[in-house]
Coordinates of C-alpha atoms and ligand atoms in Angstrom, one line a residue:
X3 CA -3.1 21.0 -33.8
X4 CA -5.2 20.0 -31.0
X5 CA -3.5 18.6 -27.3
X6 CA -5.0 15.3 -27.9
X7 CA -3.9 15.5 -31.7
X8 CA -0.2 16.3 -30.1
X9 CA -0.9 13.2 -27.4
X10 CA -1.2 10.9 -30.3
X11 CA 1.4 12.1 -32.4
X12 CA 3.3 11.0 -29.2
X13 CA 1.7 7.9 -28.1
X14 CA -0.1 6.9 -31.0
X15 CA -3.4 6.7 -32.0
X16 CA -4.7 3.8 -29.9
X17 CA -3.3 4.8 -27.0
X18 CA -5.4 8.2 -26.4
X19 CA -8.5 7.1 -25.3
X20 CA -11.6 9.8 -25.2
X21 CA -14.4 7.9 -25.2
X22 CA -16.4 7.5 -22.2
X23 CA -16.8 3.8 -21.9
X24 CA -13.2 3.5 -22.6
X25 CA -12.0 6.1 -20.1
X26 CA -14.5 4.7 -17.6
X27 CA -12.8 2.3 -15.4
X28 CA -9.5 4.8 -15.1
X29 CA -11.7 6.8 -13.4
X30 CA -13.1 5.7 -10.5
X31 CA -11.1 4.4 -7.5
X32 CA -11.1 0.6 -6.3
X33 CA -13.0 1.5 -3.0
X34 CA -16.2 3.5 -5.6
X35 CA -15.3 6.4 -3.4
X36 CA -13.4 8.7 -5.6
X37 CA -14.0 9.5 -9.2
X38 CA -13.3 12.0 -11.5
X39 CA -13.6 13.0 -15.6
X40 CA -10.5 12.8 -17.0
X41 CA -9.7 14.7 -20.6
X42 CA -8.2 11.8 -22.1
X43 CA -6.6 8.7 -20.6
X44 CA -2.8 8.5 -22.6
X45 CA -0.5 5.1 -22.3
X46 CA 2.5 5.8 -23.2
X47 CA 4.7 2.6 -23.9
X48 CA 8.7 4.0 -23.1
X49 CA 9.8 6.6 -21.1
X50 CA 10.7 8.7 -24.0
X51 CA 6.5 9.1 -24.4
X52 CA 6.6 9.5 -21.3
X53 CA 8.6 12.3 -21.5
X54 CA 7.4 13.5 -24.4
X55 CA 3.6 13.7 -23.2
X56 CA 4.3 15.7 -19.8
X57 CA 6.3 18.2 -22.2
X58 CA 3.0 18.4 -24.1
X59 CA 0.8 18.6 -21.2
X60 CA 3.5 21.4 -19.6
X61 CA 3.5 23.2 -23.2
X62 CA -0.4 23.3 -22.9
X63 CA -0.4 24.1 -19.0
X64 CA -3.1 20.6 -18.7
X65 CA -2.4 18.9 -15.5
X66 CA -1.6 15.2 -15.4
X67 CA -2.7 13.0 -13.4
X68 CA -0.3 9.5 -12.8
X69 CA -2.0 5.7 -12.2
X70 CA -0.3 2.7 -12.1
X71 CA -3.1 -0.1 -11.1
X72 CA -5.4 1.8 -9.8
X73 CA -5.5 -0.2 -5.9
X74 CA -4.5 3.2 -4.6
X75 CA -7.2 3.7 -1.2
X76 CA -6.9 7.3 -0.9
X77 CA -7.8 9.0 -4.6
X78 CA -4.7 10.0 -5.4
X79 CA -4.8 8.3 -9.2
X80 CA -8.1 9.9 -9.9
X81 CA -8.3 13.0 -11.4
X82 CA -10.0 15.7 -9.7
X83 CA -11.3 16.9 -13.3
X84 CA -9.9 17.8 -16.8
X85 CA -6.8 16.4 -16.1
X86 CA -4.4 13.8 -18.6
X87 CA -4.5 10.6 -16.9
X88 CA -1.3 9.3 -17.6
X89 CA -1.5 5.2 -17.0
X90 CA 2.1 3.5 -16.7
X91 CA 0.5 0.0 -17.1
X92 CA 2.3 -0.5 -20.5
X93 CA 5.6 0.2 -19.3
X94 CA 5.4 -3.9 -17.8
X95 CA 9.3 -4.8 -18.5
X96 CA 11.0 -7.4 -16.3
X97 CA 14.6 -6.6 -16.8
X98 CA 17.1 -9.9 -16.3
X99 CA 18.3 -10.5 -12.8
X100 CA 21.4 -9.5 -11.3
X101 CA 22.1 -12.7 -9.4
X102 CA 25.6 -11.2 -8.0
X103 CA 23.9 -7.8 -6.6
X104 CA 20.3 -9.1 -6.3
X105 CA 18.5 -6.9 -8.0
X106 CA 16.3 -6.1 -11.1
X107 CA 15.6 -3.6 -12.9
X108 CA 11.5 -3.4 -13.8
X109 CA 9.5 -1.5 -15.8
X110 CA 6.9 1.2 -13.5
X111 CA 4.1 -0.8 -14.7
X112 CA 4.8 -3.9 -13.8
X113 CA 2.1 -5.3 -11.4
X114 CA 3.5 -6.6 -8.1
X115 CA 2.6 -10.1 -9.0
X116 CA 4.7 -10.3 -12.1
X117 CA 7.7 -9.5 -10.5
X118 CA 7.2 -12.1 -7.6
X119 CA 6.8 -14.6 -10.3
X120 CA 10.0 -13.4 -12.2
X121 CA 12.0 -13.4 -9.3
X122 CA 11.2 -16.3 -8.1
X123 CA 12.0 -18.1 -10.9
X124 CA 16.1 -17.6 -9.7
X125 CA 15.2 -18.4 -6.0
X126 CA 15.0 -14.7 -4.9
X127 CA 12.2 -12.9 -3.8
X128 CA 10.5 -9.4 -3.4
X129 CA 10.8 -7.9 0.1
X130 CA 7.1 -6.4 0.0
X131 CA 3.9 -8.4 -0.4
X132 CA 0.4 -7.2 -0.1
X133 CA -3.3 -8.5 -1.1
X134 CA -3.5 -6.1 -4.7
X135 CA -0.3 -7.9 -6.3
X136 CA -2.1 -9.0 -8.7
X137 CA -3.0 -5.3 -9.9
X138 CA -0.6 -2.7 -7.9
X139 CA 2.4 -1.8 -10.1
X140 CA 6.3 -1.7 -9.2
X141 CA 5.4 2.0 -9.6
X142 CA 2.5 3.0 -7.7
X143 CA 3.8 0.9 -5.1
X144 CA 7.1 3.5 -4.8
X145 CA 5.1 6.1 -5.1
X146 CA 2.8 5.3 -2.1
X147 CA 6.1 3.9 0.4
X148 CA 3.9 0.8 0.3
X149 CA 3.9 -1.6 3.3
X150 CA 2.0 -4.6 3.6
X151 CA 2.6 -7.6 5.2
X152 CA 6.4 -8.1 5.7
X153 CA 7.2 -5.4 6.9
X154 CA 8.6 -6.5 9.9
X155 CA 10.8 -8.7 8.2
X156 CA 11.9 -6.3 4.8
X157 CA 10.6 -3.1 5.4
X158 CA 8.5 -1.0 3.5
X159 CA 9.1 -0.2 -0.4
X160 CA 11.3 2.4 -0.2
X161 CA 14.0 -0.2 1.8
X162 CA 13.9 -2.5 -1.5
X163 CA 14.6 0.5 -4.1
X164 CA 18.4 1.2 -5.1
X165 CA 17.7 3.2 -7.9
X166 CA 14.7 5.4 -10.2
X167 CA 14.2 7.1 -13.5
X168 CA 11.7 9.0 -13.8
X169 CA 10.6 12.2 -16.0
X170 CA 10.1 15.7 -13.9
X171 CA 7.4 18.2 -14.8
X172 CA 9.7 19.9 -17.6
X173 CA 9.7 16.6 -19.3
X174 CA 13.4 15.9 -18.3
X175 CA 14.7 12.5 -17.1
X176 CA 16.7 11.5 -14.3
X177 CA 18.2 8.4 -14.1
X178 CA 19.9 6.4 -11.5
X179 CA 20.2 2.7 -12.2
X180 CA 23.3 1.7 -11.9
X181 CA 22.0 -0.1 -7.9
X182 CA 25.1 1.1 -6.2
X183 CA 25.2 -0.1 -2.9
X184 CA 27.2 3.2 -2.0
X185 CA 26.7 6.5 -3.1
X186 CA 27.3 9.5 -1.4
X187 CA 26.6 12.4 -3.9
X188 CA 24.2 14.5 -2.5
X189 CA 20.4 14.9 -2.3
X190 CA 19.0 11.3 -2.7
X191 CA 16.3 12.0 -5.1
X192 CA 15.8 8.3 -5.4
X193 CA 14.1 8.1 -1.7
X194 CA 12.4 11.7 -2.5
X195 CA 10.3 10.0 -5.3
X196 CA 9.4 7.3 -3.0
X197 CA 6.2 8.4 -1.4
X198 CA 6.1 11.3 -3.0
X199 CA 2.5 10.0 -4.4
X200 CA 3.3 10.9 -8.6
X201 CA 3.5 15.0 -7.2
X202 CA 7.4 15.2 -7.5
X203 CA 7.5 13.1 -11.0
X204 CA 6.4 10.4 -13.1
X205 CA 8.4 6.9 -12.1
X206 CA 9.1 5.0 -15.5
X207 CA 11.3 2.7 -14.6
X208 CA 12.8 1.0 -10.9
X209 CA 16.0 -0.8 -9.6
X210 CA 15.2 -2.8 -6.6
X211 CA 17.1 -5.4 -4.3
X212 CA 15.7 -8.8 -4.0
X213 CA 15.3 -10.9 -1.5
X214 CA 16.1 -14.9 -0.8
X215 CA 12.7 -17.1 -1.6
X216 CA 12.3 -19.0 1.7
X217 CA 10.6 -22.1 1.0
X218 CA 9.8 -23.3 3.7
X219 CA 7.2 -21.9 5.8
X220 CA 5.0 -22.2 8.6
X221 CA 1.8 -20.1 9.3
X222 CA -0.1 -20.1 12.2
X223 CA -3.5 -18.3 13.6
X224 CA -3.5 -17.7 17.2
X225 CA -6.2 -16.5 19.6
X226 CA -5.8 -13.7 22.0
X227 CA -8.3 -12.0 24.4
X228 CA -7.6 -8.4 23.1
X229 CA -5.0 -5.9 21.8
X230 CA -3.0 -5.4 24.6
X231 CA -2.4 -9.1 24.9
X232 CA -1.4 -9.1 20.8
X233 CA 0.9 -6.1 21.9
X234 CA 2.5 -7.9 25.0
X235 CA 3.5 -10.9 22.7
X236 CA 5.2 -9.0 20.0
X237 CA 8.8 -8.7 21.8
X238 CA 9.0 -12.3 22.8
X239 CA 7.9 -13.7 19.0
X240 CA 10.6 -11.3 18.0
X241 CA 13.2 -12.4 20.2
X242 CA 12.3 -15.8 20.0
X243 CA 11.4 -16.0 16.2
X244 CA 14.3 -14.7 13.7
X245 CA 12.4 -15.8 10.7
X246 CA 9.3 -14.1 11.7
X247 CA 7.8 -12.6 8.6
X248 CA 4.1 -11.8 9.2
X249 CA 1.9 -10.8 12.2
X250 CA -1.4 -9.3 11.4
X251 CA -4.0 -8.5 13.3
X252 CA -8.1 -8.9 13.4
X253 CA -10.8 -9.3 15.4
X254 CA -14.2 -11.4 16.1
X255 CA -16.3 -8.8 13.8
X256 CA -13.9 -8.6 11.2
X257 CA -13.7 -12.4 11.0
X258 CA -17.2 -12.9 10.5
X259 CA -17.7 -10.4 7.7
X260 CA -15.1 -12.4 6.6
X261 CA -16.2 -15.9 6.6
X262 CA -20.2 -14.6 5.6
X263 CA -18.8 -12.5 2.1
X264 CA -16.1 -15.4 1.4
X265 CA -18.3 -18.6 2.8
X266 CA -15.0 -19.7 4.6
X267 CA -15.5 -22.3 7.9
X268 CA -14.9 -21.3 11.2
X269 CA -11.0 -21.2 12.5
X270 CA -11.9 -22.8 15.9
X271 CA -14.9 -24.5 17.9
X272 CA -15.5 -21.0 19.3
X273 CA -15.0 -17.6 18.6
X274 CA -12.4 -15.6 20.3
X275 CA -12.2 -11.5 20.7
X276 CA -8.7 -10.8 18.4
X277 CA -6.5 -13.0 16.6
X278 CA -3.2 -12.5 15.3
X279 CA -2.0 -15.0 12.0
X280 CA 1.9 -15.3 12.2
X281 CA 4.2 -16.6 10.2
X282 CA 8.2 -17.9 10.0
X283 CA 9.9 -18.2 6.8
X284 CA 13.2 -19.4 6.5
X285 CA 15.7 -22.2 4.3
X286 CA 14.5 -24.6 6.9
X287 CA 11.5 -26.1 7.8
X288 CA 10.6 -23.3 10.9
X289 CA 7.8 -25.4 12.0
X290 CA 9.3 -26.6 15.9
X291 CA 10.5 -23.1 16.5
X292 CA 7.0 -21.5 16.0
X293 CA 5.3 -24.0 17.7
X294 CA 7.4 -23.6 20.4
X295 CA 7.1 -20.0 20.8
X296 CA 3.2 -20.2 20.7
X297 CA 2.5 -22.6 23.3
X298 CA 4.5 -20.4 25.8
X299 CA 2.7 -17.1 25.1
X300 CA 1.0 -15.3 27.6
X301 CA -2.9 -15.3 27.0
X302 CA -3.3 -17.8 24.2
X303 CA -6.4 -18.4 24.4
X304 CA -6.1 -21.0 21.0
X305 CA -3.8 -21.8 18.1
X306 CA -4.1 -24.0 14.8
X307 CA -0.3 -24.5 12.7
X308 CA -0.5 -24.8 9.3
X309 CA 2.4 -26.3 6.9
X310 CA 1.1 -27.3 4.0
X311 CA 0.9 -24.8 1.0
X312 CA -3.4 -25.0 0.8
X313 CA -3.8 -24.9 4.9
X314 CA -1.6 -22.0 5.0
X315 CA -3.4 -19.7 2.2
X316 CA -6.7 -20.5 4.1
X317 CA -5.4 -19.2 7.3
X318 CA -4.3 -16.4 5.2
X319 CA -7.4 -16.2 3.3
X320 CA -9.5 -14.7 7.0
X321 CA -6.8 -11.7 6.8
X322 CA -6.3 -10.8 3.4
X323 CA -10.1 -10.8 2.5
X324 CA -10.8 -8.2 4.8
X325 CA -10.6 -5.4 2.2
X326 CA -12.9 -7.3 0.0
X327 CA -15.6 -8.0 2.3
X328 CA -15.6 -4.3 3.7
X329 CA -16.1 -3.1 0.3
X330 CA -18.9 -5.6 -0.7
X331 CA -20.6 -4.2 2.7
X332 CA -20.8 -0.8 1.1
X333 CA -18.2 2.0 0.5
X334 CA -16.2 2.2 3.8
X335 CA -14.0 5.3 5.1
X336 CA -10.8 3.8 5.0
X337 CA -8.1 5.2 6.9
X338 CA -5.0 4.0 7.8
X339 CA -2.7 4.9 10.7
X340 CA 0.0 4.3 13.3
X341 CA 0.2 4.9 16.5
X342 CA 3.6 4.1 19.0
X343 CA 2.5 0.4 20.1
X344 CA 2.6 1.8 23.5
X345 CA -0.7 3.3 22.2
X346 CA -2.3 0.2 20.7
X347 CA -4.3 -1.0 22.5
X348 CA -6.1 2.7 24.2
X349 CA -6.5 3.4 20.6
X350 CA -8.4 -0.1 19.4
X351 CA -10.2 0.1 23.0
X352 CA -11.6 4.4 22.4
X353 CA -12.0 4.3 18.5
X354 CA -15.8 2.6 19.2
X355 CA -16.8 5.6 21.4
X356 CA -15.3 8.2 19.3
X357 CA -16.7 6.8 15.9
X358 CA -20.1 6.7 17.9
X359 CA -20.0 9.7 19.0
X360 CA -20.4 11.2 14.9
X361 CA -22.6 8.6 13.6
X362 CA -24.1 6.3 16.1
X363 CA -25.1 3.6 14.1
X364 CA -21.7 3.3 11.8
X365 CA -20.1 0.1 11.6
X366 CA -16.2 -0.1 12.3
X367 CA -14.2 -2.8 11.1
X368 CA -10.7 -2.8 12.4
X369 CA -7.3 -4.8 11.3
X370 CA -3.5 -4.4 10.3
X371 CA -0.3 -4.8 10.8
X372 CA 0.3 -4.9 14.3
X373 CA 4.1 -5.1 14.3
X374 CA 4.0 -1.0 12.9
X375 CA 1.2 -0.1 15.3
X376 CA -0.5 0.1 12.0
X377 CA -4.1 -0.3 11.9
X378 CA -6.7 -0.2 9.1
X379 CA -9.6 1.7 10.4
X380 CA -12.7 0.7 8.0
X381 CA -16.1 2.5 8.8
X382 CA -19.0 1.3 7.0
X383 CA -22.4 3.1 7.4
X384 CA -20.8 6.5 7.6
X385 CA -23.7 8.4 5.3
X386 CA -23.2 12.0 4.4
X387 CA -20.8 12.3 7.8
X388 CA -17.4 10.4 6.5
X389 CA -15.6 13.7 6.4
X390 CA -16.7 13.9 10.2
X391 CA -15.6 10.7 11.1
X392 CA -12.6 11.2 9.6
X393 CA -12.0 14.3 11.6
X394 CA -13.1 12.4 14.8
X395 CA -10.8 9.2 14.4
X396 CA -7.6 11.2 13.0
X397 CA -7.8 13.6 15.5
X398 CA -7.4 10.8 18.0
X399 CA -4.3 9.1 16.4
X400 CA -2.7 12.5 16.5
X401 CA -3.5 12.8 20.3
X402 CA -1.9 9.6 20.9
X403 CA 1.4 10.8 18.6
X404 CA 0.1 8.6 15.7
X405 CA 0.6 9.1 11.5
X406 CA -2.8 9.7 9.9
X407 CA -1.2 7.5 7.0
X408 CA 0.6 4.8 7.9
X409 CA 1.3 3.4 4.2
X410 CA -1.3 4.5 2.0
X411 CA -0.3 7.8 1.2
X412 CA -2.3 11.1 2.1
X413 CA -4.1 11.2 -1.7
X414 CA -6.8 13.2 -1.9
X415 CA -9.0 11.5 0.8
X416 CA -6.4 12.9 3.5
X417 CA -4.9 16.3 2.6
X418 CA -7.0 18.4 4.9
X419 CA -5.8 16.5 7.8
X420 CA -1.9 16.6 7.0
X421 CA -1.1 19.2 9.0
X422 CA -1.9 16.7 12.0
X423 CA 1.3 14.3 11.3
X424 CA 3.0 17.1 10.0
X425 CA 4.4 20.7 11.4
X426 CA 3.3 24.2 9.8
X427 CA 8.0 23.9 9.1
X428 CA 7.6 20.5 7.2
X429 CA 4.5 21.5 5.2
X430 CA 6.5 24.8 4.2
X431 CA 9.6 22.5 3.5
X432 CA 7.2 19.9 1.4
X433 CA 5.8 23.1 -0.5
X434 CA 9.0 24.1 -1.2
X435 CA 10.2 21.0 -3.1
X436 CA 6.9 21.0 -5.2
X437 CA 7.8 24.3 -6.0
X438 CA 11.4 23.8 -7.4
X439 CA 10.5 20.7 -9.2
X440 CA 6.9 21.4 -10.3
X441 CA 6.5 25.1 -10.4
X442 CA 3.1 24.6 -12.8
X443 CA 2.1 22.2 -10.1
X444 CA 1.3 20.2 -13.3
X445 CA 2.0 16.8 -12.0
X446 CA -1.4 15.4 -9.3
X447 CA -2.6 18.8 -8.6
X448 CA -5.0 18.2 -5.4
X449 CA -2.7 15.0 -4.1
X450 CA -0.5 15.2 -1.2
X451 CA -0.6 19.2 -0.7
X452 CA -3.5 21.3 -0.1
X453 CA -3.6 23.5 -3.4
Ligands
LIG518 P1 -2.2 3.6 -8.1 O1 -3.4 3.3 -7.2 O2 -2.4 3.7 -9.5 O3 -1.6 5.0 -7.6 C1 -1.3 5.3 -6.3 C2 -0.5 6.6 -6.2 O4 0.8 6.5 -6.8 C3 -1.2 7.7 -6.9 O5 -0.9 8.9 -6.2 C4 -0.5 7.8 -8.2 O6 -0.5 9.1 -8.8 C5 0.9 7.4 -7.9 N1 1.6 6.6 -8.9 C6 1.3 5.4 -9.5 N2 2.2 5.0 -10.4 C7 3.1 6.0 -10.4 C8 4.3 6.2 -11.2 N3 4.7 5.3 -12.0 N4 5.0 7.3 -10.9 C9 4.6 8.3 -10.0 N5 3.5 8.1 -9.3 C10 2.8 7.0 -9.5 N6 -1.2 -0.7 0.4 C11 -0.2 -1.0 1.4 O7 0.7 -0.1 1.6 N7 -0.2 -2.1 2.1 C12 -1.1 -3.1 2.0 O8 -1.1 -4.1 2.7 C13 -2.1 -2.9 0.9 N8 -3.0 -3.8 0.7 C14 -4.0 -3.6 -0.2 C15 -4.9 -4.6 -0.5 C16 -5.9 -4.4 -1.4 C17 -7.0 -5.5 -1.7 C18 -6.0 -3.2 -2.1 C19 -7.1 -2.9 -3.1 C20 -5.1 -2.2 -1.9 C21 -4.0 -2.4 -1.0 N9 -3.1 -1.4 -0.7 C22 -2.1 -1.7 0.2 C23 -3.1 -0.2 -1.4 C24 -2.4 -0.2 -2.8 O9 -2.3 -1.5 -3.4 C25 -1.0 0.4 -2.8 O10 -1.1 1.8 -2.4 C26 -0.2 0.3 -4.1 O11 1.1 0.8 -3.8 C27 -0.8 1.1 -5.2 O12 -0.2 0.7 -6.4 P2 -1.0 1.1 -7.8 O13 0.0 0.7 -8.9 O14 -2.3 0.5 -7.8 O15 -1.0 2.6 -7.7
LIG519 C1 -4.2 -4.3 4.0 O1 -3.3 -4.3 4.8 O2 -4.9 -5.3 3.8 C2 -4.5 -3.1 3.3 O3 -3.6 -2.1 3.5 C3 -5.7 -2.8 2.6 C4 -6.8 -2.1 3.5 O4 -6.4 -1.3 4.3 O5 -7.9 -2.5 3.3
LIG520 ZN1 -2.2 -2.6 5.0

């Protein structure tokens, strides 16, 4: 019998799919930037398929390689070439909430959206929130450490998981689901899987805390000369603003990309250099407070409140379409990093000069999430030199102490550059829990790890 014969036997028959039309949009990344042939693309619908096809896959000594939605930014759900693309999309169950512990247990390829919708529906929440919810599973988003935009408030994904199954290279699954809120039992594989980026195992099903929906909202879009000033507010909105939930960054370029791709009006009479959109979330309306805080910051140069549901998703609207508009401008390097906020502002002021200095002509487009020091670092116009560009910008985050990945995940697009965030002792450590787990190295071969 054939591997795919074996697959199917497994999956069933519909669920392999070979044919190049078929495999076609598995294959390519959501940025166009990274694509690879897969063997087969295999959807397993429980986690005993699951389990069953990475013992076939380990019995045949094929790679895998793991996808969830496919809004990844760095490559790491795209094969490299040859490999089983194993897509978790069916595994979409919304288990009943726990309204004593808050928390759910969801299937791996639930999208992001889904849950929102389900959890909402018993006036909780999920702590992260991001642009691709409509695509990006419960899954992918573990397996990246996901941020997004509430960070500030939540945390990142790994803060909202208390529990994980998933099935190791050998085809065994581990299983802890129970959400305890202690447990002191050794090695927290759990928080291993989480941004382990589908190289440690595949995540089939997830136990996460919720959080309370707060209803009533206020979002504003303020005006700022520059970084430094965005960076010299942050404490007092902090100090001043419990409910703070958002504050996101973006500037004058970025804004008019913006408005030209999704034909959106101008925020204000004139244009300002940065802006920052904030917003406080609570049981009560948080309207007064945030007003209040904004009038009395240093440098505003301009504000506009909104507090009705339409006003606010338009404010919203000039951040969260960043991503699209950079991509319909051509196929940006994306890279995504931190830096101490000390750092900020040097970093947003030398990135120009040092993007320049590889490719005169490229075409940076900065934003993010300003409260991490996080910044999205798009570069349109790149050519044949987005490796060097790369090279150029990374190496400057790492002068100034920064992460080359912030919350994408190294993927593919970054692995030659890990050994910037990360000491020669860490990498050996990393290599050494592949090892153990994965000694094939059958699970996204290429991803995280340099080969
Ligand atoms: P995929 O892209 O399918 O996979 C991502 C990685 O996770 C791959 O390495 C894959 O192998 C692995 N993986 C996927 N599922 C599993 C699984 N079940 N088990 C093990 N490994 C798995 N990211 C942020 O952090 N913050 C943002 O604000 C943000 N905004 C975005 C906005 C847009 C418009 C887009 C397109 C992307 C954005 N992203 C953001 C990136 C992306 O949405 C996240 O990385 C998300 O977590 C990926 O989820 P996914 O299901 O699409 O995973
Ligand atoms: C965002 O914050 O919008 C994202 O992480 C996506 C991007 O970097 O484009
Ligand atoms: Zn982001």
């Amino acid at each position: 019998m054939t591997l795919l014969d074996e697959l199917r036997g497994v999956v069933g028959q519909t669920h392999v799919l070979v044919e190049d039309d078929l495999r076609r949009s598995y294959e390519t990344d959501w940025t166009g930037r990274f694509s690879g042939k897969a063997l087969a693309v295999v959807r397993p619908g429980s986690t005993e398929e699951v389990a069953g096809v990475v013992r076939t896959c380990a019995a045949a000594g094929v790679p895998l390689v793991v996808q969830g939605g496919n809004t990844g930014l760095v490559g790491g759900s795209i094969p490299a070439g040859g490999e089983v693309l194993l897509s978790l999309t069916r595994l979409d169950g919304l288990g009943e909430i726990d309204e004593a512990a808050s928390q759910v247990t969801v299937g791996a390829g639930a999208t992001l959206a889904a849950l929102q919708a389900h959890a909402r529906g018993k006036d909780l929440d999920v702590g992260v929130d991001l642009a691709a919810r409509d695509s990006a599973t419960i899954g992918g988003l573990v397996a990246t450490n996901a941020g997004g935009i509430r960070v500030l408030r939540y945390g990142s994904m790994r803060a909202q998981v208390v529990g994980a199954e998933a099935v190791l290279a050998d085809g065994s699954i581990v299983s802890r689901m129970a959400g305890l809120a202690k447990d002191n039992t050794g090695y927290d594989l759990v928080s291993l899987l989480c941004g382990s980026e589908g190289t440690l195992g595949v995540l089939t099903n997830l136990r996460l805390r919720l959080v309370p929906r707060l209803r009533a909202r206020c979002v504003a879009l303020v005006a700022l000369e520059d970084t430094a000033a965005a960076v010299h507010v942050l404490p007092g909105l902090r100090d001043r603003l419990p409910e703070l939930a958002a504050a996101e960054l973006f500037f004058a370029d970025g804004l008019a990309l913006v408005r030209g791709y999704a034909g959106l009006p101008a925020p204000f009479p004139q244009e300002y250099p940065a802006y920052l959109v904030l917003e406080s979330a609570g049981r009560n309306d948080p309207t007064d407070q945030l007003v209040e805080a904004i009038a009395e910051l240093d440098g505003l140069l301009d504000a506009t409140v909104a507090t009705d549901a339409s006003t606010q998703r338009a404010l919203w609207a000039y951040r969260e379409q960043h991503t699209e508009a950079i991509s319909a401008a051509g196929v940006p390097v994306k890279l995504d990093v931190s830096v101490p906020l000390r750092a900020l502002a040097g970093l947003v002021d030398r990135l120009p000069a040092v993007i320049a200095a590889v490719v005169p002509q490229a075409r940076p487009i900065v934003f993010g999430h300003v409260n991490e020091g996080n910044l999205h670092v798009n570069v349109l116009g790149t050519g044949e030199l987005a490796e060097e560009v790369t090279d150029a910008v990374l190496r400057l985050v790492a002068e100034l102490d920064g992460s080359i990945s912030s919350e994408h995940g190294v993927g593919r697009a970054k692995v030659p550059w890990l050994g910037l965030s990360r000491s020669d002792a860490e990498i050996a450590a990393m290599r050494a829990i592949k090892r153990a787990l994965d000694p094939q190295g059958l699970l996204n071969p290429g991803v995280l790890l340099p080969d």
